Coordinates of C-alpha atoms in Angstrom, one line a residue:
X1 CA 264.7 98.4 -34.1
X2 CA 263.5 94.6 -34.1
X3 CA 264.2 92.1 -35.3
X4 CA 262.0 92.0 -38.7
X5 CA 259.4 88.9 -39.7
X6 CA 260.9 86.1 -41.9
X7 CA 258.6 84.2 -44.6
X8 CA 258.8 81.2 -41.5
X9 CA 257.1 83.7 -39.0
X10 CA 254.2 84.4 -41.2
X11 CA 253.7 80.7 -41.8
X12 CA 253.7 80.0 -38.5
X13 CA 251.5 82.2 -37.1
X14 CA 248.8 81.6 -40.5
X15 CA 249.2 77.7 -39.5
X16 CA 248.1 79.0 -36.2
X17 CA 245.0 81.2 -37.2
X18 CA 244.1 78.0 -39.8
X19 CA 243.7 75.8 -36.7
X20 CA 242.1 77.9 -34.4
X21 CA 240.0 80.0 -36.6
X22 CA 240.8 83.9 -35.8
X23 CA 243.0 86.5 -35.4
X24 CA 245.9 86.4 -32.6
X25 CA 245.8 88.4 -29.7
X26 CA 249.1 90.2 -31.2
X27 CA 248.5 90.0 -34.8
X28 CA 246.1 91.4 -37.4
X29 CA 245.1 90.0 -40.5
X30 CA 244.0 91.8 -43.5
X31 CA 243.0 91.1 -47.5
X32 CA 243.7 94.7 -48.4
X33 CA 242.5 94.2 -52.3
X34 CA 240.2 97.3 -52.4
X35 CA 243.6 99.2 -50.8
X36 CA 244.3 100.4 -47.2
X37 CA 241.9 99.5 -44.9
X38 CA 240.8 101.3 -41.7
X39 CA 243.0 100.3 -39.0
X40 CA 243.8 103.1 -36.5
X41 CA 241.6 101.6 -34.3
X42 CA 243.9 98.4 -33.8
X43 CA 247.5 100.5 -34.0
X44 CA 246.0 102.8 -31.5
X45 CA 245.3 99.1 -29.3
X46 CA 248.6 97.6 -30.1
X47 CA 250.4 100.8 -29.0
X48 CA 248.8 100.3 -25.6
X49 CA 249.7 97.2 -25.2
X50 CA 252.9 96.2 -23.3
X51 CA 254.4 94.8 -26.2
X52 CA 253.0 96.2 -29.1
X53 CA 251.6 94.1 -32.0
X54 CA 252.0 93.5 -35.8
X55 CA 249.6 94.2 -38.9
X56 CA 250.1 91.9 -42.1
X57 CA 248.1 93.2 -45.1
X58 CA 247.5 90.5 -47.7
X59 CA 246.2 87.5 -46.0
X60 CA 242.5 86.4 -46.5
X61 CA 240.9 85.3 -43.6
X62 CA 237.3 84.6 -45.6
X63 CA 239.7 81.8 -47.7
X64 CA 241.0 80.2 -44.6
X65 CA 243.9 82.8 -44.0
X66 CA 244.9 82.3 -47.7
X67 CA 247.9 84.0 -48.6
X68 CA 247.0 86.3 -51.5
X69 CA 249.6 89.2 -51.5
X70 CA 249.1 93.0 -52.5
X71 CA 249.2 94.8 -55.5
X72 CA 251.0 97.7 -54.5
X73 CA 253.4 97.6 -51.4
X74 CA 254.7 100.6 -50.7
X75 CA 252.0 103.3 -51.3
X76 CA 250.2 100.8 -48.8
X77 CA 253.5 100.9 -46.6
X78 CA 253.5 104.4 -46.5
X79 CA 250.0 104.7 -46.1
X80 CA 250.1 102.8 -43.1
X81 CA 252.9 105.0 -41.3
X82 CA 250.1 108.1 -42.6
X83 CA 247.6 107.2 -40.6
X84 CA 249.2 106.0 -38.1
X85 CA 250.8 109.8 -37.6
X86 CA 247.0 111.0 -38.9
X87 CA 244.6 109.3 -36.5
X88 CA 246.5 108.6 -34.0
X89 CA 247.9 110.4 -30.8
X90 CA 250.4 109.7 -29.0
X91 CA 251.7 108.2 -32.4
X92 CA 253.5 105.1 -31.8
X93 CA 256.5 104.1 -34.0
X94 CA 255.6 102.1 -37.0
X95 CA 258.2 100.1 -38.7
X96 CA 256.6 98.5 -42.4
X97 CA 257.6 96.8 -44.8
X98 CA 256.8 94.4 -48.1
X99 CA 257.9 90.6 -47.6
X100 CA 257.6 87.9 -49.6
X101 CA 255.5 84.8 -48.6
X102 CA 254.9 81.8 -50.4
X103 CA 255.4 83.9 -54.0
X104 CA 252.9 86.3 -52.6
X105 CA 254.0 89.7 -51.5
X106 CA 253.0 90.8 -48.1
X107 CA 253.6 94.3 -46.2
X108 CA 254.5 93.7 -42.5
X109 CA 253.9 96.7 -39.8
X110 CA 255.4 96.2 -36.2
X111 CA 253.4 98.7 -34.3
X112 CA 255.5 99.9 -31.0
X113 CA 254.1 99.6 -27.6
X114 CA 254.1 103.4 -26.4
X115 CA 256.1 104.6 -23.4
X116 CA 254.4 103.8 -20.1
X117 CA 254.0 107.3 -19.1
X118 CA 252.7 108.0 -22.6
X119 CA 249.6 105.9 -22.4
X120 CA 247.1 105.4 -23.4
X121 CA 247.2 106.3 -27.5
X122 CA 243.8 107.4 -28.7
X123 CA 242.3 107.8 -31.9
X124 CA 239.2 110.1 -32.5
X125 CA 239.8 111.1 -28.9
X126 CA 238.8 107.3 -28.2
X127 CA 241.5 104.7 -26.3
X128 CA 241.2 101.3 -27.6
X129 CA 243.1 97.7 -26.1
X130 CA 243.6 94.3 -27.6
X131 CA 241.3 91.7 -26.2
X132 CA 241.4 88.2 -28.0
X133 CA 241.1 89.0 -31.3
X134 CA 239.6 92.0 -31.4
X135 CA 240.0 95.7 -30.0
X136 CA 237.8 97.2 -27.5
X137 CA 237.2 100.9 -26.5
X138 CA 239.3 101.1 -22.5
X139 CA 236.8 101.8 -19.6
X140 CA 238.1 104.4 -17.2
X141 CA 239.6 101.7 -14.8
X142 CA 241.5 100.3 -17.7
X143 CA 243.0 103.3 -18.1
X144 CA 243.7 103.7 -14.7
X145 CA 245.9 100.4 -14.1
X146 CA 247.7 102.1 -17.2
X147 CA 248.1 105.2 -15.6
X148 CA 249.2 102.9 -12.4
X149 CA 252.1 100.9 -14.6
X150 CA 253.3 104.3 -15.2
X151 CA 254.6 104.3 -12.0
X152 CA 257.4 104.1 -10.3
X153 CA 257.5 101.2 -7.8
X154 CA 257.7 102.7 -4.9
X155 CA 255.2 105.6 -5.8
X156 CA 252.7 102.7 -6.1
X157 CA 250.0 101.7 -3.4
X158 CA 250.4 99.0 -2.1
X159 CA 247.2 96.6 -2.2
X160 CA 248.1 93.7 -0.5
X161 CA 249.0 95.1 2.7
X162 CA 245.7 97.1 3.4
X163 CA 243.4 96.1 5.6
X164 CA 240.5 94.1 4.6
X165 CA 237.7 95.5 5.0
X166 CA 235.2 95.0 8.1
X167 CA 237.4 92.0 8.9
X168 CA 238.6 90.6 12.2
X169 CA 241.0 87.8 14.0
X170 CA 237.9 85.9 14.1
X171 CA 237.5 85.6 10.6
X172 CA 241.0 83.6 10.0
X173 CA 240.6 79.7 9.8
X174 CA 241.7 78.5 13.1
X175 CA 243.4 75.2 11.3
X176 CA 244.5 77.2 8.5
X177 CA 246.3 79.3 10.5
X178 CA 247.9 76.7 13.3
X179 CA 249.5 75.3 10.2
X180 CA 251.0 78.4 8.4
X181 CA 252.3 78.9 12.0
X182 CA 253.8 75.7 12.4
X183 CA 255.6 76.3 9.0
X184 CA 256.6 79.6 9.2
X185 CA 258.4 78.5 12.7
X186 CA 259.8 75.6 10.5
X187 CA 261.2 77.5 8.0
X188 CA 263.0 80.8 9.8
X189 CA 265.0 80.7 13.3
X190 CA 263.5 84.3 13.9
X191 CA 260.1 83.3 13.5
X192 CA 260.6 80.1 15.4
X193 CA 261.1 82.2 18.7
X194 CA 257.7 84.6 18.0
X195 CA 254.5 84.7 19.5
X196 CA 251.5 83.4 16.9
X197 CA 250.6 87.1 17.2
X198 CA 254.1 88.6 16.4
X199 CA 254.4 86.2 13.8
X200 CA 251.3 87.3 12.1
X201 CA 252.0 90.8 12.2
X202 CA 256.1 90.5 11.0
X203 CA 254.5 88.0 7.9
X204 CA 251.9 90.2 6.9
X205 CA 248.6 88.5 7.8
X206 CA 248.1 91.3 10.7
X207 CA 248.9 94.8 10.0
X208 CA 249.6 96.8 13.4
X209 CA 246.4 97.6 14.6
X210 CA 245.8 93.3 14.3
X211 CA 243.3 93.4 11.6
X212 CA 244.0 90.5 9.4
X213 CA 245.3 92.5 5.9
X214 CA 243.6 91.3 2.5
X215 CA 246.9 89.5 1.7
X216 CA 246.1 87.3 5.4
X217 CA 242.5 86.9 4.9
X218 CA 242.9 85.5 1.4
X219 CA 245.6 83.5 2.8
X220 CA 243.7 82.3 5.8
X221 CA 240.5 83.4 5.6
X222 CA 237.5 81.1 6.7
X223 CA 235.4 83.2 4.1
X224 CA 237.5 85.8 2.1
X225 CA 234.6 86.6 -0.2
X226 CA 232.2 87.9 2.3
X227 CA 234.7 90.9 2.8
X228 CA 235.7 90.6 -1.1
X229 CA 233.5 88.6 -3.4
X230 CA 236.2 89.2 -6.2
X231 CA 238.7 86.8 -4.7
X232 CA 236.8 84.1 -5.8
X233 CA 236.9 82.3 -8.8
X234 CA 234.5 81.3 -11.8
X235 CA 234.8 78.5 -13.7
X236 CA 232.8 76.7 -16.7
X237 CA 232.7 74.2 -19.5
X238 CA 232.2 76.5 -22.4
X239 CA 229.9 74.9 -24.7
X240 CA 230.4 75.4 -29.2
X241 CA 227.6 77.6 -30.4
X242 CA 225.9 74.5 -32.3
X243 CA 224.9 72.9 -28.7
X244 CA 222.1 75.2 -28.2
X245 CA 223.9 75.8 -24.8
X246 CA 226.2 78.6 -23.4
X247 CA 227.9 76.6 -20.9
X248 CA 228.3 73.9 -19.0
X249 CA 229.3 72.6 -14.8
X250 CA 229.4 76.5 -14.4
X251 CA 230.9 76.7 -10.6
X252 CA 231.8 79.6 -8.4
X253 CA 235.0 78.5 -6.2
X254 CA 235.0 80.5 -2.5
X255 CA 237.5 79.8 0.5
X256 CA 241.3 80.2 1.2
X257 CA 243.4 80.2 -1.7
X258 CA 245.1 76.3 -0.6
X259 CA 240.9 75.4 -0.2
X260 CA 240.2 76.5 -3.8
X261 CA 243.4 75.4 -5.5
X262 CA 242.1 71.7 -4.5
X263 CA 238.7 72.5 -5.3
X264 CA 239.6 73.4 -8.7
X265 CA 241.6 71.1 -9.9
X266 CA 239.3 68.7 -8.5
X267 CA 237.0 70.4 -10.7
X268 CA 239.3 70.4 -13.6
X269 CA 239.8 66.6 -13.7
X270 CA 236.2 65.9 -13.6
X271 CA 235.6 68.5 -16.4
X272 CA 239.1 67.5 -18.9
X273 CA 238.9 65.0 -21.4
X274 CA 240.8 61.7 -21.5
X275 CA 243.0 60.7 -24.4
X276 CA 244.9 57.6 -25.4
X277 CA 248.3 57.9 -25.9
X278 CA 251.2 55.2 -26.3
X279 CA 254.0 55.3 -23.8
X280 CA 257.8 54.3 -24.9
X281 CA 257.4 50.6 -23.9
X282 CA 254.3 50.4 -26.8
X283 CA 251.6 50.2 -24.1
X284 CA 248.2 52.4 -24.8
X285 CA 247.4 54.1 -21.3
X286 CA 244.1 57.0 -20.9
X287 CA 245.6 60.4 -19.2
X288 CA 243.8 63.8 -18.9
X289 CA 244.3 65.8 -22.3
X290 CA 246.7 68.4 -20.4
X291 CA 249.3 67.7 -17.8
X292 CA 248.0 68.7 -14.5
X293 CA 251.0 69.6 -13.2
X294 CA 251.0 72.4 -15.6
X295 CA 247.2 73.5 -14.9
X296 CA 247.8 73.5 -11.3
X297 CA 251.2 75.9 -11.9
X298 CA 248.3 78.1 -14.1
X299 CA 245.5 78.1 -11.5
X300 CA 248.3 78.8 -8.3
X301 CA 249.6 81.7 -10.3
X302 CA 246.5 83.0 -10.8
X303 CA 245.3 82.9 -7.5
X304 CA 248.7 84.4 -6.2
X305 CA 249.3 87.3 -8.8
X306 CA 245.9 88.4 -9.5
X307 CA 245.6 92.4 -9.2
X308 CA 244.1 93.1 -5.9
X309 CA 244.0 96.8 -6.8
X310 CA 240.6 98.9 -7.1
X311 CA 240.3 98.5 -10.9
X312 CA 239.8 95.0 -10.4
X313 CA 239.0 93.6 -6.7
X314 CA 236.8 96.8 -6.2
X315 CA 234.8 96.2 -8.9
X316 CA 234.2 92.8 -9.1
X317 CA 236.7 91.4 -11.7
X318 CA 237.9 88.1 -10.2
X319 CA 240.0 84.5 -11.9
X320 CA 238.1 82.9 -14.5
X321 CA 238.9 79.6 -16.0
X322 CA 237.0 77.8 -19.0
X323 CA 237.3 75.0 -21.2
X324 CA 236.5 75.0 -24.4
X325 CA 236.8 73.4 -27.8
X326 CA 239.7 75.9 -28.1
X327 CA 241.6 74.4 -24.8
X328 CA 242.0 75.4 -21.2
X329 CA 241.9 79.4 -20.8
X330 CA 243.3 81.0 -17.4
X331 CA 242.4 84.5 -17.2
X332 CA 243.4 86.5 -14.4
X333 CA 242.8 90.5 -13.1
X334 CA 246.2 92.6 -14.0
X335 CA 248.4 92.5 -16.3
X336 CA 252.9 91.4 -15.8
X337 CA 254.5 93.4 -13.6
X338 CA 257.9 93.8 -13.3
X339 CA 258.5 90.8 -15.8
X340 CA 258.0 90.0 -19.1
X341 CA 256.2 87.6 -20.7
X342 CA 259.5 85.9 -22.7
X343 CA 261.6 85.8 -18.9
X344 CA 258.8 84.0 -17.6
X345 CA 260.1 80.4 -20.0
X346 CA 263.3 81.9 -20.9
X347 CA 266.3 80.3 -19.9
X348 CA 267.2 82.9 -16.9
X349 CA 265.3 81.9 -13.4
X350 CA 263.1 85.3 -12.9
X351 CA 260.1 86.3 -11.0
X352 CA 258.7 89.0 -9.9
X353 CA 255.6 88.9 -7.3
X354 CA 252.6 91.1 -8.1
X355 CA 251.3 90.6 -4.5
X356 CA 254.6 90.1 -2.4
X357 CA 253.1 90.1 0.9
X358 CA 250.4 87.6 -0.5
X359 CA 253.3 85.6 -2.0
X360 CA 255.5 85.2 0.7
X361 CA 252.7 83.7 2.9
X362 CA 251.6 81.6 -0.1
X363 CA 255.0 79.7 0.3
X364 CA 254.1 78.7 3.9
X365 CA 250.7 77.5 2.7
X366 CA 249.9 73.9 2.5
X367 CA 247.0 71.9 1.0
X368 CA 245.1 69.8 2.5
X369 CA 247.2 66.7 1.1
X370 CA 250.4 68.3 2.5
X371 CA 251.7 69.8 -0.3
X372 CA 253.0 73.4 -0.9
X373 CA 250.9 76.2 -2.6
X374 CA 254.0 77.6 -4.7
X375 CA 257.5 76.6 -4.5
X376 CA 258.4 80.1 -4.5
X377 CA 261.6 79.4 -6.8
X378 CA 260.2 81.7 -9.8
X379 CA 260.8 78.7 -12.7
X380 CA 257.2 77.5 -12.3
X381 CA 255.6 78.9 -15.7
X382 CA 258.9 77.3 -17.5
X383 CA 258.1 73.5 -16.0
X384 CA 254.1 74.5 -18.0
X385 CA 256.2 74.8 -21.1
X386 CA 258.4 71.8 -20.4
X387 CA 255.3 69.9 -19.7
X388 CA 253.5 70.8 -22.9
X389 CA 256.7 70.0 -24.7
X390 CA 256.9 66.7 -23.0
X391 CA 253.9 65.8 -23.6
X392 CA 253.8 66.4 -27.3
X393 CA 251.1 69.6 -27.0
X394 CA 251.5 72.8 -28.3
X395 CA 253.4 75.6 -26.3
X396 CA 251.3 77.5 -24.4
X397 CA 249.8 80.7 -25.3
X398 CA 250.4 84.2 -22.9
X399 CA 248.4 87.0 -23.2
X400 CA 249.3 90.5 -21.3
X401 CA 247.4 93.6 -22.4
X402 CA 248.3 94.7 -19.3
X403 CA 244.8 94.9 -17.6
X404 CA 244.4 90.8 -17.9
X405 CA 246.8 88.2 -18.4
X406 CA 245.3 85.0 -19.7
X407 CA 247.0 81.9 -20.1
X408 CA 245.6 79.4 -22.7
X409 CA 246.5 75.8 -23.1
X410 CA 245.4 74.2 -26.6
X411 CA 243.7 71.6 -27.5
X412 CA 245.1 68.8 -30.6
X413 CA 242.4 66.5 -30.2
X414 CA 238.6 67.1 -30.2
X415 CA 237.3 66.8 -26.5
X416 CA 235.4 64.1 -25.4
X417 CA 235.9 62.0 -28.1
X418 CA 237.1 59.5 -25.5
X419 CA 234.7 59.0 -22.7
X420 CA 236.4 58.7 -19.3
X421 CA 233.8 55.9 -18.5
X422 CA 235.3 53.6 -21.1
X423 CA 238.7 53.8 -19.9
X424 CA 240.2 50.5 -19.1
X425 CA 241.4 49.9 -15.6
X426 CA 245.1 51.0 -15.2
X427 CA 246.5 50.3 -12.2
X428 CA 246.1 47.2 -9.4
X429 CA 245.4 48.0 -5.9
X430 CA 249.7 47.4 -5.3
X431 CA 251.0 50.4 -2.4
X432 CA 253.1 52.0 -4.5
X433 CA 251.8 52.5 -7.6
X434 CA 248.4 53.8 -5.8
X435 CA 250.8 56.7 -3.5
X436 CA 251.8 57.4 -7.3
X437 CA 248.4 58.2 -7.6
X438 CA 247.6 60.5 -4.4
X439 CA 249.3 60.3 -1.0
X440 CA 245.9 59.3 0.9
X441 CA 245.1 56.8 -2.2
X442 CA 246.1 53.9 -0.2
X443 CA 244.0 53.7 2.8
X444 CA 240.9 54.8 0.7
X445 CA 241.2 52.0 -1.5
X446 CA 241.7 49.4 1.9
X447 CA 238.4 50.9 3.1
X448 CA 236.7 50.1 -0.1
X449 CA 238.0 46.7 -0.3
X450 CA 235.6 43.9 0.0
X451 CA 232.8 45.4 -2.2
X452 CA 231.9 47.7 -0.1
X453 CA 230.1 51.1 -1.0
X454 CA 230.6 54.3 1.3
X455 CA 230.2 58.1 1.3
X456 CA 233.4 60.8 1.8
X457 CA 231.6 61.3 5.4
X458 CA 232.1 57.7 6.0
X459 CA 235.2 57.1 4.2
X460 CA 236.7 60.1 6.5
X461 CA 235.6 58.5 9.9
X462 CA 237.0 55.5 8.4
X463 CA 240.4 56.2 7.2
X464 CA 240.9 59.5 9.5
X465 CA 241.8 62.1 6.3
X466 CA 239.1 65.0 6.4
X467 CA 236.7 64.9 3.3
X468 CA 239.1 67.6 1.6
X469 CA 241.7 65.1 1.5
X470 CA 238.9 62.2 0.5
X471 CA 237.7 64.5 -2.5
X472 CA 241.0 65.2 -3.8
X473 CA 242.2 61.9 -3.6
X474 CA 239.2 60.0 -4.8
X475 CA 239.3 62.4 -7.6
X476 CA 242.2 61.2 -8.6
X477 CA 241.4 57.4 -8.3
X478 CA 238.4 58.0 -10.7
X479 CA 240.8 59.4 -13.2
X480 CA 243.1 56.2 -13.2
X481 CA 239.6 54.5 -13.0
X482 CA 240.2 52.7 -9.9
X483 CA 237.2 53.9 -7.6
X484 CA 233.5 54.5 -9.6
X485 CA 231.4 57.2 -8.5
X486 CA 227.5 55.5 -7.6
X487 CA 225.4 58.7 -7.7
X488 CA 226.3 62.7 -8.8
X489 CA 228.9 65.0 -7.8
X490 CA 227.2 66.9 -4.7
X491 CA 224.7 64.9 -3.7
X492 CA 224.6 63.4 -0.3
X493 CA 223.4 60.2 -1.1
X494 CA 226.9 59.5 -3.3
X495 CA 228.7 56.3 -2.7
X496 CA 231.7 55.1 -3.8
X497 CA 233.6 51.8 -5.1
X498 CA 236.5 50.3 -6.3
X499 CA 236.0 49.1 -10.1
X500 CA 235.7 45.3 -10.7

């Protein structure tokens, strides 16, 4: 039995739905005045979802989630467990009952996540899931990866390791790969006595026959998408309904998973709002509206344990991120696997790769900058948390239906209410505080000096860093609004300078 909802819970969770204007992913909300209304439809979804889900009858979401009560508790407590046994099949376990809110009597039902190897649950014949705030009728492929959880582990294919399809040596990055070489040898007294082409094969980028595996070509992979356009990723500015617009900077991200990591968070800062905030010592500095240490974590994971089976990858479902007024929503192809979602900012260091071959290589990759991929230590999603927390921000939310797992930061001010352009110049061009900034920030900011304008292609022949490492870096000087961009994002004919 679990542990039942407390008067605190409720609040909580109707302080939640106030702000943000729905339903929860794992909660459904309902004025129940005329008596029981329909809901086999959402038990049947919360059933099938790896942790259940909870109905609470007597809140009215048309008065702004008002809490209003019910008239008569336990016929509408039993009636609940009745249809539940009535309409639907496998019948999950239903635990109701009445609880008082605010002077208002509520009735609670915690509807049990079914058995793995009992699901889906139907009702009419018809399997339904939880997506967002709403539940939607399972495609065969969703029932599939279902079927697929079912499994034990080692009766499960294994996706990673196949060979990509139509692909060849010739198709691995030639740089990419020198470096994951170099690190590999770096990091294991075995590997450092291989071959390149032992190593390959022993790490996983090369199955036996030396066809780079989908793991290697993700990995290393001049073009990944041309074998596997899903392993891209899709990301846009979703714009409010008012606007007259759907979205906004709508971008499809292709390349190695170290190439789009940049290229997204690159993407991200441009696209983020800015917000003052004081620091300890009373001084009022700009910074991006979420901690990009935590997005990064978000986007890294994503790219890493993203399903690579055929529900997803073979048809087409690939990492989507958006911002919107809601916040900064990471949603990627599978659901957990072998983890839940409290262990991943509990206490207790776990972790459990989706894609191990892809994630062992993913802790030899490097960015362009230098930097590690992953850490590979398993805390990551618990330093999001920590971030959030330090930062004042709400604690993320996780979503697992077990087909999708979507990560949503939220938002506590409106975005762009605080133009990055109007940002006052935080730092001086002093060494240290500019390596604070980016690695390569230093020698780009020398090779502006004097008033001069230049291009990435001229600020790379310049300062020797390849335009990867330029973009990323000048990204970041734009944020701390030390370099101005003269031009648009894209266009050749973009110069830059450092702000007067």
């Amino acid at each position: 039995m679990s542990v039942q909802w407390t008067e605190r819970d409720v609040l909580a969770v109707v302080e939640d739905m106030r702000r943000y204007g729905n339903d929860t992913s794992l909660v459904e909300v309902k004025r129940a005045a005329g008596g029981l209304p329909g809901l086999a439809e959402t038990m049947c979804a919360f059933a099938n979802m790896p942790q259940g889900g909870t109905v609470i009858l007597g809140i009215d979401e048309a008065r702004n989630f008002a809490v209003v009560g019910v008239d008569e508790p336990g016929v509408l407590v039993q009636g609940l467990i009745d249809q539940a046994r009535s309409l639907v099949q496998p019948t999950p376990q239903i635990e109701a009952y009445p609880l008082e809110v605010s002077g208002a009597v509520l009735v609670v039902a915690e509807v049990q996540a079914l058995a793995p190897t009992q699901k889906p649950a139907r009702t009419h014949g018809v399997p339904y899931l939880r997506q967002g705030d709403g539940d939607y009728e399972m495609k065969p492929n969703d029932i599939h990866m279902l079927n697929v959880a079912a499994l034990n582990q080692t009766e499960r294919q294994v996706y990673d390791s196949a060979p990509a399809p139509g692909a060849a040596v010739s198709d691995l990055n030639e740089s990419l790969v020198k470096n994951y070489v170099h690190v590999a040898r770096a990091s294991s007294r075995r590997l450092a006595s291989m071959e390149e082409d032992q190593l390959l094969r022993v790490t996983s980028v090369l199955n036996g026959e030396g066809v780079p595996t989908i793991a290697g070509l993700y990995a290393l992979g001049e073009y990944p998408q041309g074998a596997l356009p899903a392993l891209g990723v899709t990301a846009a500015v979703r714009m409010p309904r008012e606007s007259g617009e759907r979205s906004r900077n709508l971008h499809h991200f292709d390349g190695s998973v170290a190439v789009m990591l940049e290229e997204i968070m690159q993407w991200v800062e441009s696209n983020i709002s800015t917000v003052q905030v004081y620091r300890d010592d009373g001084h009022l500095i700009h910074r991006p509206e979420f901690p990009l240490s935590a997005i990064r974590e978000i986007v890294a994971n994503a790219l890493i344990h993203r399903d690579m089976g055929p529900d997803t990858l073979g048809v087409g479902k690939r990492v989507e991120i958006r911002i919107t007024s809601y916040g900064f929503i990471v949603e990627s192809p599978g659901g957990l696997r072998g983890i839940s979602q409290g262990q991943l900012h509990g206490p207790e260091l776990a972790k459990a790769a989706v894609n191990q071959r892809l994630y062992e290589i993913a802790k030899r990759l490097r960015t362009g900058e230098g930097t590690p991929v992953i850490e590979g230590e398993g805390g990551g999603m618990r330093e999001v948390f920590a971030a959030m927390e330090e930062w004042g921000l709400p604690e993320p939310k996780l979503f697992d239906n077990g087909t999708v797992f979507r990560v949503v930061l939220r938002r506590v001010v409106k975005a762009g209410s605080l133009p990055k352009a109007e940002a006052a110049p935080r730092l001086r061009y002093d060494e240290e505080q500019l390596k604070s900034v980016s690695r390569n920030a230093p020698s780009i900011v020398r090779s502006l000096m004097g008033g001069r304008q230049l291009s990435v292609a001229e600020i790379s022949q310049e300062t020797g860093l390849s335009s990867t490492q330029v973009r990323y870096a000048m990204t970041a000087l734009m944020r701390e609004n030390v370099v101005r961009m003269v031009g648009s994002q894209g266009d050749r004919r973009t110069w830059y300078r450092l702000v007067d």
